[in-house]
Coordinates of C-alpha atoms in Angstrom, one line a residue:
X828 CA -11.5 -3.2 -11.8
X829 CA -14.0 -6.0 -12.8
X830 CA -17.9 -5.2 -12.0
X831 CA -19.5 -8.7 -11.2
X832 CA -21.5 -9.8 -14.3
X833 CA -24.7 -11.0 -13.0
X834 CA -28.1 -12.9 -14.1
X835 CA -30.9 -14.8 -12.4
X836 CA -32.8 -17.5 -14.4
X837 CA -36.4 -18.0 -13.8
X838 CA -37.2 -21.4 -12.6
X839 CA -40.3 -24.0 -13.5
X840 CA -41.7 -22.5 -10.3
X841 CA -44.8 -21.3 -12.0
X842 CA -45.5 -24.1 -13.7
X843 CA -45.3 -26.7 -11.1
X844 CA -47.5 -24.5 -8.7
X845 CA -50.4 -24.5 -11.5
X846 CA -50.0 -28.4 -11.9
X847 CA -50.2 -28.6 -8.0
X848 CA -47.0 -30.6 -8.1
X849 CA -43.9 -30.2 -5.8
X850 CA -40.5 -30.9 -7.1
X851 CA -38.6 -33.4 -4.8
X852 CA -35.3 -33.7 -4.4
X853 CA -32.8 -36.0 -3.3
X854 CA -29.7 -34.8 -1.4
X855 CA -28.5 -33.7 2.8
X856 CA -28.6 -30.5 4.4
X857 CA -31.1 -27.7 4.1
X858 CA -32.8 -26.7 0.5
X859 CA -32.2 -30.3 -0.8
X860 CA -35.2 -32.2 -0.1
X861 CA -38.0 -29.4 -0.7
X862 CA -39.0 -27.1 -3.1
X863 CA -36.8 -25.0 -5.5
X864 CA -33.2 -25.3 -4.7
X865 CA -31.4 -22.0 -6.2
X866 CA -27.0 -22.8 -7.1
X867 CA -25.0 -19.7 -6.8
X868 CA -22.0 -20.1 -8.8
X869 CA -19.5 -17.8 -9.0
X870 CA -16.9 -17.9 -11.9
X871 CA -13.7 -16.2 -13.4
X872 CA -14.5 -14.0 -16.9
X873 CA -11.1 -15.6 -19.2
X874 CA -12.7 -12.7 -21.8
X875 CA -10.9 -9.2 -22.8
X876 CA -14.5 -7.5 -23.3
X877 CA -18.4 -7.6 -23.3
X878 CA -18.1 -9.2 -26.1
X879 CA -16.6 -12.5 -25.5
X880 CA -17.2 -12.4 -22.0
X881 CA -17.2 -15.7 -20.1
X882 CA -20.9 -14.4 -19.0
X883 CA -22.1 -15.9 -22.3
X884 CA -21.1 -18.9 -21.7
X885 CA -21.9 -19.5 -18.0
X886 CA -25.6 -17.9 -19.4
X887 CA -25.9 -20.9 -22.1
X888 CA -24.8 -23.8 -20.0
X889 CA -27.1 -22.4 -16.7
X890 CA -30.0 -22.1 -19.2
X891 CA -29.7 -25.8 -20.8
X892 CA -29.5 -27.3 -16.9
X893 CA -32.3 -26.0 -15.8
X894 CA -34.7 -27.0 -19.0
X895 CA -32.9 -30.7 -18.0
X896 CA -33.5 -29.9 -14.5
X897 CA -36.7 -28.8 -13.6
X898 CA -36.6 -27.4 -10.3
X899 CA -33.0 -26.3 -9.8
X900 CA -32.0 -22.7 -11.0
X901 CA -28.6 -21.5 -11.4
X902 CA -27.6 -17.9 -10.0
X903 CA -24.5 -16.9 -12.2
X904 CA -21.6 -14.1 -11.5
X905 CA -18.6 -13.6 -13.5
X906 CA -15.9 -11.3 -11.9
X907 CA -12.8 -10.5 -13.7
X908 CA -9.4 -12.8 -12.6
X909 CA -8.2 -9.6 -10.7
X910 CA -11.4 -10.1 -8.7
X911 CA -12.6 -13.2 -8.6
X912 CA -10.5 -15.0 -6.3
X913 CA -11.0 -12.4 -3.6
X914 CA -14.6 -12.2 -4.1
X915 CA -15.5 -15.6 -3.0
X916 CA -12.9 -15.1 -0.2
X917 CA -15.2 -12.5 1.1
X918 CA -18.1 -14.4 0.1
X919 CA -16.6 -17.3 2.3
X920 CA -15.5 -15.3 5.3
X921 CA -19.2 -13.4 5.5
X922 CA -20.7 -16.6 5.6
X923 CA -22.4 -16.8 2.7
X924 CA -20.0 -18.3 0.5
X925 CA -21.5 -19.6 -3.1
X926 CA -22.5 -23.5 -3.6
X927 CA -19.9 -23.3 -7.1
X928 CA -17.0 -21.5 -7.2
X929 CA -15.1 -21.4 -10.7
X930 CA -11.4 -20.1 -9.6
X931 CA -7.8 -20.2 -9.2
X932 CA -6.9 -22.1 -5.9
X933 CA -9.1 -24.5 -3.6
X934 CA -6.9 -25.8 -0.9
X935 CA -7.7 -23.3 1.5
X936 CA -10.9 -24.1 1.7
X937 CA -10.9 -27.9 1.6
X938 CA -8.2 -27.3 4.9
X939 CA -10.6 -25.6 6.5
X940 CA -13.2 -28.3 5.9
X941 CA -15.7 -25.8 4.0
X942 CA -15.5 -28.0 0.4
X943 CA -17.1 -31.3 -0.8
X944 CA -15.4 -34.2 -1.7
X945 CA -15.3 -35.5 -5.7
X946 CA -17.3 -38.4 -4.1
X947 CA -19.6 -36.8 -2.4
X948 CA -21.1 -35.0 -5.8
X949 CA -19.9 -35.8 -9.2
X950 CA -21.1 -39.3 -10.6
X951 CA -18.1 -41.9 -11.0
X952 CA -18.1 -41.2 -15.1
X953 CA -16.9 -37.5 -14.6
X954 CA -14.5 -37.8 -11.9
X955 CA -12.7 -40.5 -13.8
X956 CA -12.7 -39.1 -17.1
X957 CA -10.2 -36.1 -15.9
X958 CA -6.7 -36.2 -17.1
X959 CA -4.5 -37.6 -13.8
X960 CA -2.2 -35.2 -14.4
X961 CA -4.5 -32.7 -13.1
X962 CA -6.7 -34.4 -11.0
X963 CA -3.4 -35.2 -8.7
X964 CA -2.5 -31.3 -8.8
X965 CA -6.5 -31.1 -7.6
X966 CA -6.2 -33.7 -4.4
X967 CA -5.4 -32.7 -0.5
X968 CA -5.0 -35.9 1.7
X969 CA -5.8 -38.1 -0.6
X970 CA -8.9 -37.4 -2.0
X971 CA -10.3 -34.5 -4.4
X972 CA -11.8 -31.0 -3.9
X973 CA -10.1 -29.3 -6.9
X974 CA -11.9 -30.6 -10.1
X975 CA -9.6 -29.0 -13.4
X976 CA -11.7 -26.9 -15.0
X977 CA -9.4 -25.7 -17.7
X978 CA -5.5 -26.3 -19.0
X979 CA -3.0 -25.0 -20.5
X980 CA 1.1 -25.7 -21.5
X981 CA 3.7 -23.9 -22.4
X982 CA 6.2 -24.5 -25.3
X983 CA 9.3 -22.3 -26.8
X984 CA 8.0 -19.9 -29.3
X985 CA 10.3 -18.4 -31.7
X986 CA 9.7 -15.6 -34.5
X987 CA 9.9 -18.0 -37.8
X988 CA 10.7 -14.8 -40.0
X989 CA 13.5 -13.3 -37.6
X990 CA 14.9 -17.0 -37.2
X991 CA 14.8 -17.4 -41.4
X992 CA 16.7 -13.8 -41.7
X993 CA 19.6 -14.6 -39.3
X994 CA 19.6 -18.3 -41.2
X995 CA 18.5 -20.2 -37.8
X996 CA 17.0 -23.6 -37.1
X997 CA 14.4 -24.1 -34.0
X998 CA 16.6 -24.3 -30.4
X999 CA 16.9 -28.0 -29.2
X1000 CA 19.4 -27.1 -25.8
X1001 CA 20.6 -24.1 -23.4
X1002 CA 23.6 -23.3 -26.0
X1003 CA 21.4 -23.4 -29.0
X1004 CA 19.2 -20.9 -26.9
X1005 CA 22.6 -18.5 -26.4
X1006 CA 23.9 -18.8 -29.9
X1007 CA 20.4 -17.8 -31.3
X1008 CA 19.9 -15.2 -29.3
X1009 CA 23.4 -13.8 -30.1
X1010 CA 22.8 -13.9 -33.4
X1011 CA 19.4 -12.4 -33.1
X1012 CA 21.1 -9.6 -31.4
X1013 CA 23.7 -9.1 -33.8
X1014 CA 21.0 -8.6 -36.1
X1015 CA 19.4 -5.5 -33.9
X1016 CA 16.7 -7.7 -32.5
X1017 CA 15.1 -5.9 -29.9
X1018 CA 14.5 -8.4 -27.1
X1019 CA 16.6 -11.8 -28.7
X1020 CA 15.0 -13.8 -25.8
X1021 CA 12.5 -12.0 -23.3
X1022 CA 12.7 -13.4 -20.0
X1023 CA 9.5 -11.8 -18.4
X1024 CA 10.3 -12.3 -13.9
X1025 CA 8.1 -9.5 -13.2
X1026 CA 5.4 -10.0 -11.1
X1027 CA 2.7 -10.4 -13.3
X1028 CA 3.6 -14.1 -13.5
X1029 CA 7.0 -14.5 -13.2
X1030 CA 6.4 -17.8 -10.6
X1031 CA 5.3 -19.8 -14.2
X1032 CA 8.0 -18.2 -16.1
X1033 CA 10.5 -19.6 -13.4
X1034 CA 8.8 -23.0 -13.3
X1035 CA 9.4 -24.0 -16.8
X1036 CA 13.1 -22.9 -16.4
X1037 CA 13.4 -25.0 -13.3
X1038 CA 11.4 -28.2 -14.9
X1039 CA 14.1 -27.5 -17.9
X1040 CA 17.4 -27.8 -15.7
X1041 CA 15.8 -30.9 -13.9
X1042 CA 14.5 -29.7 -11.0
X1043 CA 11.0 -28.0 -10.1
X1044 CA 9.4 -26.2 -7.1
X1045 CA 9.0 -29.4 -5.5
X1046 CA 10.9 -33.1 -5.0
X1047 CA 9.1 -36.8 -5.9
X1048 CA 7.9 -36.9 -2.6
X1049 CA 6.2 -33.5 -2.8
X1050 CA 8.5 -31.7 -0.3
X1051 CA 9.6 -28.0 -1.3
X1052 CA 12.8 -28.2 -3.3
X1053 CA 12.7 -24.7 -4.3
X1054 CA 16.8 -24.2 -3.3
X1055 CA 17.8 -27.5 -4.9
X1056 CA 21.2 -27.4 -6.4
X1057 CA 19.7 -28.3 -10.1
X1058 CA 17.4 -24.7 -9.6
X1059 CA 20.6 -22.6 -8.6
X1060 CA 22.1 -24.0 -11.4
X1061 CA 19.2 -23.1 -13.3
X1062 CA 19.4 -19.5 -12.4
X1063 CA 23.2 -18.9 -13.1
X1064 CA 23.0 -20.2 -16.3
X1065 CA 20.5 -17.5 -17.3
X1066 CA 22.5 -15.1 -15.1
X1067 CA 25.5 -15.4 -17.0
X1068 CA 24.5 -16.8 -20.3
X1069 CA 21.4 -14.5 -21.2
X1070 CA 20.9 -11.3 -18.9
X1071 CA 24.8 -11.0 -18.8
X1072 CA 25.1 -11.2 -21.9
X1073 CA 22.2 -8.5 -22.3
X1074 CA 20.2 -10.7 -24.8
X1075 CA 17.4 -10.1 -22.9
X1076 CA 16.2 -7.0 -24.1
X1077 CA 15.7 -3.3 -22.8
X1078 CA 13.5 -4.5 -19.8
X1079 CA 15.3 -6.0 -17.0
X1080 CA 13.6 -9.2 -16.8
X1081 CA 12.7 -8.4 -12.7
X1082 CA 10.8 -5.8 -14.3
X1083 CA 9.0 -7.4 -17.3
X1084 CA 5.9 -8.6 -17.0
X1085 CA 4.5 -11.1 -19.1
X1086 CA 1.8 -9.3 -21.3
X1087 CA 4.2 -6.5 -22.6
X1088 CA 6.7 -9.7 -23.8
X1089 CA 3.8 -11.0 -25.2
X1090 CA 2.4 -7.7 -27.2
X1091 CA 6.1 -7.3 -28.1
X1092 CA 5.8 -11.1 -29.5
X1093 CA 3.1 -9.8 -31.0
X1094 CA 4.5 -6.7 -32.4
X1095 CA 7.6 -8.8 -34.1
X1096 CA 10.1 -7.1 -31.6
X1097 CA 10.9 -11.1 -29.9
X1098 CA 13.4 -13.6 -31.3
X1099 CA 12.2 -16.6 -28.9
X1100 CA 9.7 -16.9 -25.0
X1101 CA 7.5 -18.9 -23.6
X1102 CA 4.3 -18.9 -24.7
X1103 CA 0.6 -19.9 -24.5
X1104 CA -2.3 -20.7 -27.0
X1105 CA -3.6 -17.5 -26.6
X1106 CA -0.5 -16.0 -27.4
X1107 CA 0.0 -18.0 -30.7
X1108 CA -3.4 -16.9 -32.1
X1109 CA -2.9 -13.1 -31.7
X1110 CA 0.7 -13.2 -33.0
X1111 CA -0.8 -15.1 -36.2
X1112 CA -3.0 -12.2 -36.4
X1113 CA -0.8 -9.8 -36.1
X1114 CA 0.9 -11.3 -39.3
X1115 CA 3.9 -13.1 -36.9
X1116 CA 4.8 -16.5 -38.0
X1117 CA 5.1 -18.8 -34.8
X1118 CA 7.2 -21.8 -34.5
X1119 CA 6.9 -24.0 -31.4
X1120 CA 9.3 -26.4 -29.7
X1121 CA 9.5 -28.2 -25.7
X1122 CA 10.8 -25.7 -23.9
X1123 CA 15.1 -26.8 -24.5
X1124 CA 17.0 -28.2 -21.9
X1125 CA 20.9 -28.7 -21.3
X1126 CA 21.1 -31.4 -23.2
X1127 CA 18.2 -31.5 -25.4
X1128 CA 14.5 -30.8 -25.5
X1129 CA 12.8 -30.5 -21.8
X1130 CA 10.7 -34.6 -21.3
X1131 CA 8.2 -32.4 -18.9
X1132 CA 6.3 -29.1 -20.0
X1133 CA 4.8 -26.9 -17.2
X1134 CA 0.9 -27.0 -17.4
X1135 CA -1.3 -24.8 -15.4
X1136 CA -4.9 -25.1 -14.7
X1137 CA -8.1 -23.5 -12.7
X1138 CA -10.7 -25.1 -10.5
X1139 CA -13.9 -25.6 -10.0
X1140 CA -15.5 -26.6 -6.2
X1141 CA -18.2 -27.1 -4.2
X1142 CA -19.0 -25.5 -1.1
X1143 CA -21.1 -27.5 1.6
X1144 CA -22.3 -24.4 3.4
X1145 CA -25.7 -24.5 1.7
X1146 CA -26.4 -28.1 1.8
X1147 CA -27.2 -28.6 -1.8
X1148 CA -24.7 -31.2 -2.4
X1149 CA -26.8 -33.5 -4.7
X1150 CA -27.5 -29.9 -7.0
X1151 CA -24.0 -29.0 -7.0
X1152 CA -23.3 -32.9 -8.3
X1153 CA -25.8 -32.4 -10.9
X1154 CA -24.9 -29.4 -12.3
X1155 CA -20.8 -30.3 -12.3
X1156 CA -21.7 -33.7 -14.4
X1157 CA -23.9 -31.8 -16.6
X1158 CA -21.1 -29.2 -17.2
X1159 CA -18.3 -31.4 -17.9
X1160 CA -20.1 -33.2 -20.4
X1161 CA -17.6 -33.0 -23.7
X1162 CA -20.0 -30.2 -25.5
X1163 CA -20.0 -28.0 -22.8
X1164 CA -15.9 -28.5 -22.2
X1165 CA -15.0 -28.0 -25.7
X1166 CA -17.3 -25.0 -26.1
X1167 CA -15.1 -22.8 -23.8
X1168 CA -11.6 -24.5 -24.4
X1169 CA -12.5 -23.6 -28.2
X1170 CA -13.4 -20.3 -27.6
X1171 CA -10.6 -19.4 -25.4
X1172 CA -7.8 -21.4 -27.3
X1173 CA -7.6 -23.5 -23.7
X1174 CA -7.3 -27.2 -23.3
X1175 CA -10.0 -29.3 -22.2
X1176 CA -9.4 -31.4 -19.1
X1177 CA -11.1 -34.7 -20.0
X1178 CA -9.9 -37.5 -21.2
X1179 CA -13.0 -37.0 -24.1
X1180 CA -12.7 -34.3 -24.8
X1181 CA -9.2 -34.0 -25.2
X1182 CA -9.0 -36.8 -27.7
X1183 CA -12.3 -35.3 -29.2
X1184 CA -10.1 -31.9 -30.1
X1185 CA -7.4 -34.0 -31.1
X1186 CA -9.0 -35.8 -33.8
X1187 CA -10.8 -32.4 -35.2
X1188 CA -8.8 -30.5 -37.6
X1189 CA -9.8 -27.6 -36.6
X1190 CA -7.8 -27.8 -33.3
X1191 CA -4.5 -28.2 -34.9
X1192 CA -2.6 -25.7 -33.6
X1193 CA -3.6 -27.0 -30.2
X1194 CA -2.5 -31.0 -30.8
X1195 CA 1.2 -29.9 -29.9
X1196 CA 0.1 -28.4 -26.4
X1197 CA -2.5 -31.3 -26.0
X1198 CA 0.1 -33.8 -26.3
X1199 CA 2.3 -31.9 -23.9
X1200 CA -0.6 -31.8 -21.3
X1201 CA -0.5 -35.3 -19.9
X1202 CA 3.2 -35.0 -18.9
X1203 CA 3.0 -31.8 -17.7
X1204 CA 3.9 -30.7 -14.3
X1205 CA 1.8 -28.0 -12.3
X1206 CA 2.1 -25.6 -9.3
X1207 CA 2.0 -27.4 -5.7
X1208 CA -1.7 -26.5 -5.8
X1209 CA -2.2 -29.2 -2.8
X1210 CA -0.3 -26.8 -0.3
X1211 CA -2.4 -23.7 1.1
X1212 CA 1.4 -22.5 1.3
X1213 CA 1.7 -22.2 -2.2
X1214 CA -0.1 -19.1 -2.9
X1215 CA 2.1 -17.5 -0.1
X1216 CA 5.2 -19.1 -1.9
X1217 CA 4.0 -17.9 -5.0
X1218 CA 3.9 -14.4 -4.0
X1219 CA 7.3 -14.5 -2.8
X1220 CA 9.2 -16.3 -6.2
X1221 CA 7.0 -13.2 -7.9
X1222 CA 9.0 -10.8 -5.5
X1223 CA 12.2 -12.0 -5.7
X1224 CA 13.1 -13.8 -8.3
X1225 CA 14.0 -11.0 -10.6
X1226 CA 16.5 -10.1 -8.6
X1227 CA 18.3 -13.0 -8.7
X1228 CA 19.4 -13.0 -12.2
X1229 CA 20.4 -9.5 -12.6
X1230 CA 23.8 -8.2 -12.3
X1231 CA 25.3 -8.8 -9.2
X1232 CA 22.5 -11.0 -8.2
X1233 CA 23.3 -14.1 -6.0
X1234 CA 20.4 -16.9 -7.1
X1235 CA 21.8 -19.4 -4.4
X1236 CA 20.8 -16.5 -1.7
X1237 CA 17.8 -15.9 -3.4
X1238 CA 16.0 -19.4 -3.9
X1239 CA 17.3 -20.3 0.0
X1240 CA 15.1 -17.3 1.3
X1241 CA 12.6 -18.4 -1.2
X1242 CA 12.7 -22.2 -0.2
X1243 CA 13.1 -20.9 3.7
X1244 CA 9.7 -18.8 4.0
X1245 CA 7.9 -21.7 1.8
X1246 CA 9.0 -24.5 4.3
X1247 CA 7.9 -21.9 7.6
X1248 CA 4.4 -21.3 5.8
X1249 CA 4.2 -25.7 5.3
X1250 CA 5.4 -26.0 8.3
X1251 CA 2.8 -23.1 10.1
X1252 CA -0.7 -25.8 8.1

């Protein structure tokens, strides 16, 4: 399990004692007006090791604020992603919950009144420069308490030297997904397409299969629409045209998790899956050759990609709401955003620095996901019934493609305890 990762910078409290000065701040509640104002910020490490641990880079930005703002120090804790989301939870419900949380859901806590507004911290500049994509997936009635802290997409990827050797092109529909993978099979390919519904993930996994048959966890007017008749369709087309066929490899898909089809991506075993940045550099390491495509659809290549992002928040309970606004516009500016997209093959969320990274060479085995970002679709992040939902799809889903499965069952049980957890807000 994770061990927080933590450091306390030493302030200009020193200094502006001996000068007989008192820093004065502007701001509401207790701590902003007098004195030193400390920010605790806990944040999710997106590193494998010590070594490019996220700790690094929380250490440099907290560092630069506070010689740019003299009388504000930064308290910093990383905690792993199987931690980090429960940490603050406990933080939260001990009442002593951190003035900056970096993590993977909000809408809980802007519900339960305990987070500040976009408006009420960030300066006009930085709230407007977010991609609208994301900054819609970051609202709850109307206004915003999730601020995108990162991105990501998903396209197709396919093994170029297993496609070459069975004398394949790059899959445009469903049918050219079949035929490919049966000829990958013929050809003693281990897992022709891996189709990782285990738990690990499987809730993104289905999204991008759902966005690809038309249809999606939700309808235009935001409603669940997770047993719509495009999503059954969805699932007895893979049902019958991939697990059926058993071109999905060893693994039943309910029982695949996402990083062993990755290493086995990696490891040249994997004709074609959905895939990530991440996952593109360590199979080009690894000596795989990558090609990417939009996810295919029944007819041709899917219009929408399925983009995921984290969050970062502010949390009134301290009172340090002008701090918090200073140090969120002072880390979105475009160095500190491309600093940790580039180091963690991530997409940045501004509008700068997105076109910044597209106009750098050096980022061009991003520009494909960046242009899919705008368009992309992400999880009902709005709903506090989503991480409920989500927990169920990672449950159940599996079970709905394998043999003797029933996906119109499965999705209406699904769609049923989503609608009772909306319903229960």
């Amino acid at each position: 399990m994770g061990r927080a990762v933590q450091r306390r910078l030493v302030g200009l409290t020193a200094v502006v004692a001996a000068l007989g000065m008192t820093a004065t701040l502007s701001g509401c509640g207790s701590g902003s007006g007098d004195g030193d104002v400390t920010l605790k910020l806990v944040a999710a490490d997106y590193g494998t090791g010590a070594e490019n641990s996220s700790e690094k880079y929380w250490d440099d930005v907290a560092g630069k604020f506070e010689k740019e703002n003299p009388g504000i120090k930064v308290d910093v804790s990383v905690y792993s992603w199987k931690d980090v989301d429960r940490k603050v939870a406990e933080m939260v419900k001990a009442g002593e919950a951190p003035d900056i949380a970096q993590i993977g859901a909000y809408a809980d806590y802007a519900k339960a009144g305990k987070l500040y507004t976009a408006d009420e911290t960030i300066a006009i500049r930085t709230s407007a420069n977010f991609l609208p994509s994301l900054t819609d997936a970051g609202e709850v009635g109307g206004n915003l308490y999730g601020l995108p802290f990162v991105a990501s997409t998903r396209l197709l990827f396919y093994n170029k030297g297993l496609f070459a050797k069975a004398g394949l092109g790059a899959p445009q529909t469903w049918d050219d997904i079949r035929n490919d993978a049966t000829a990958l099979d013929k050809r003693g390919v281990t897992y022709p397409f891996a189709l990782p519904l285990g738990q690990e993930e499987s809730q993104a996994e289905t999204l991008m299969w759902l966005l690809s048959g038309g249809g999606g966890y939700t309808d235009e007017a935001g409603n669940y629409a997770i047993d719509s008749e495009a999503n059954i369709a969805t699932l007895e087309w893979l049902k019958d045209n991939l697990v059926g066929k058993k071109l999905t490899g060893p693994v039943p898909p309910g029982k695949l998790d996402r990083a062993k089809a990755f290493d086995a991506f990696t490891d040249g075993e994997v004709g074609m899956l959905n895939g990530h940045p991440t996952l593109m550099q360590e199979a080009e390491k690894k000596g795989v050759q990558v090609g990417m495509v939009p996810l295919p659809g029944v007819d041709g290549p899917t219009k929408g990609s399925m983009g995921v992002a984290d969050w970062m928040m502010g949390f009134k309970q301290n009172g340090h709401r002008v701090e918090i606004g200073k140090f969120l516009d002072f880390a979105y500016q475009d160095d500190n955003v491309l600093a940790f997209a580039d180091q963690y093959d991530l997409l940045p969320v501004t509008s700068s620095a997105s076109a910044a990274m597209e106009a750098d060479d050096k980022h061009k085995s991003l520009h494909e996901f960046l242009s899919a970002l705008p368009n992309s679709q992400l999880y009902p992040f709005g709903k506090t019934s989503w991480a409920q939902a989500s927990e169920t799809i990672k449950e159940r889903i599996g079970s709905a493609v394998e043999p003797g499965g029933n996906p119109e069952s499965v999705l209406v049980d699904i769609a049923t305890k989503a609608r009772q957890a909306e319903s229960a807000e």
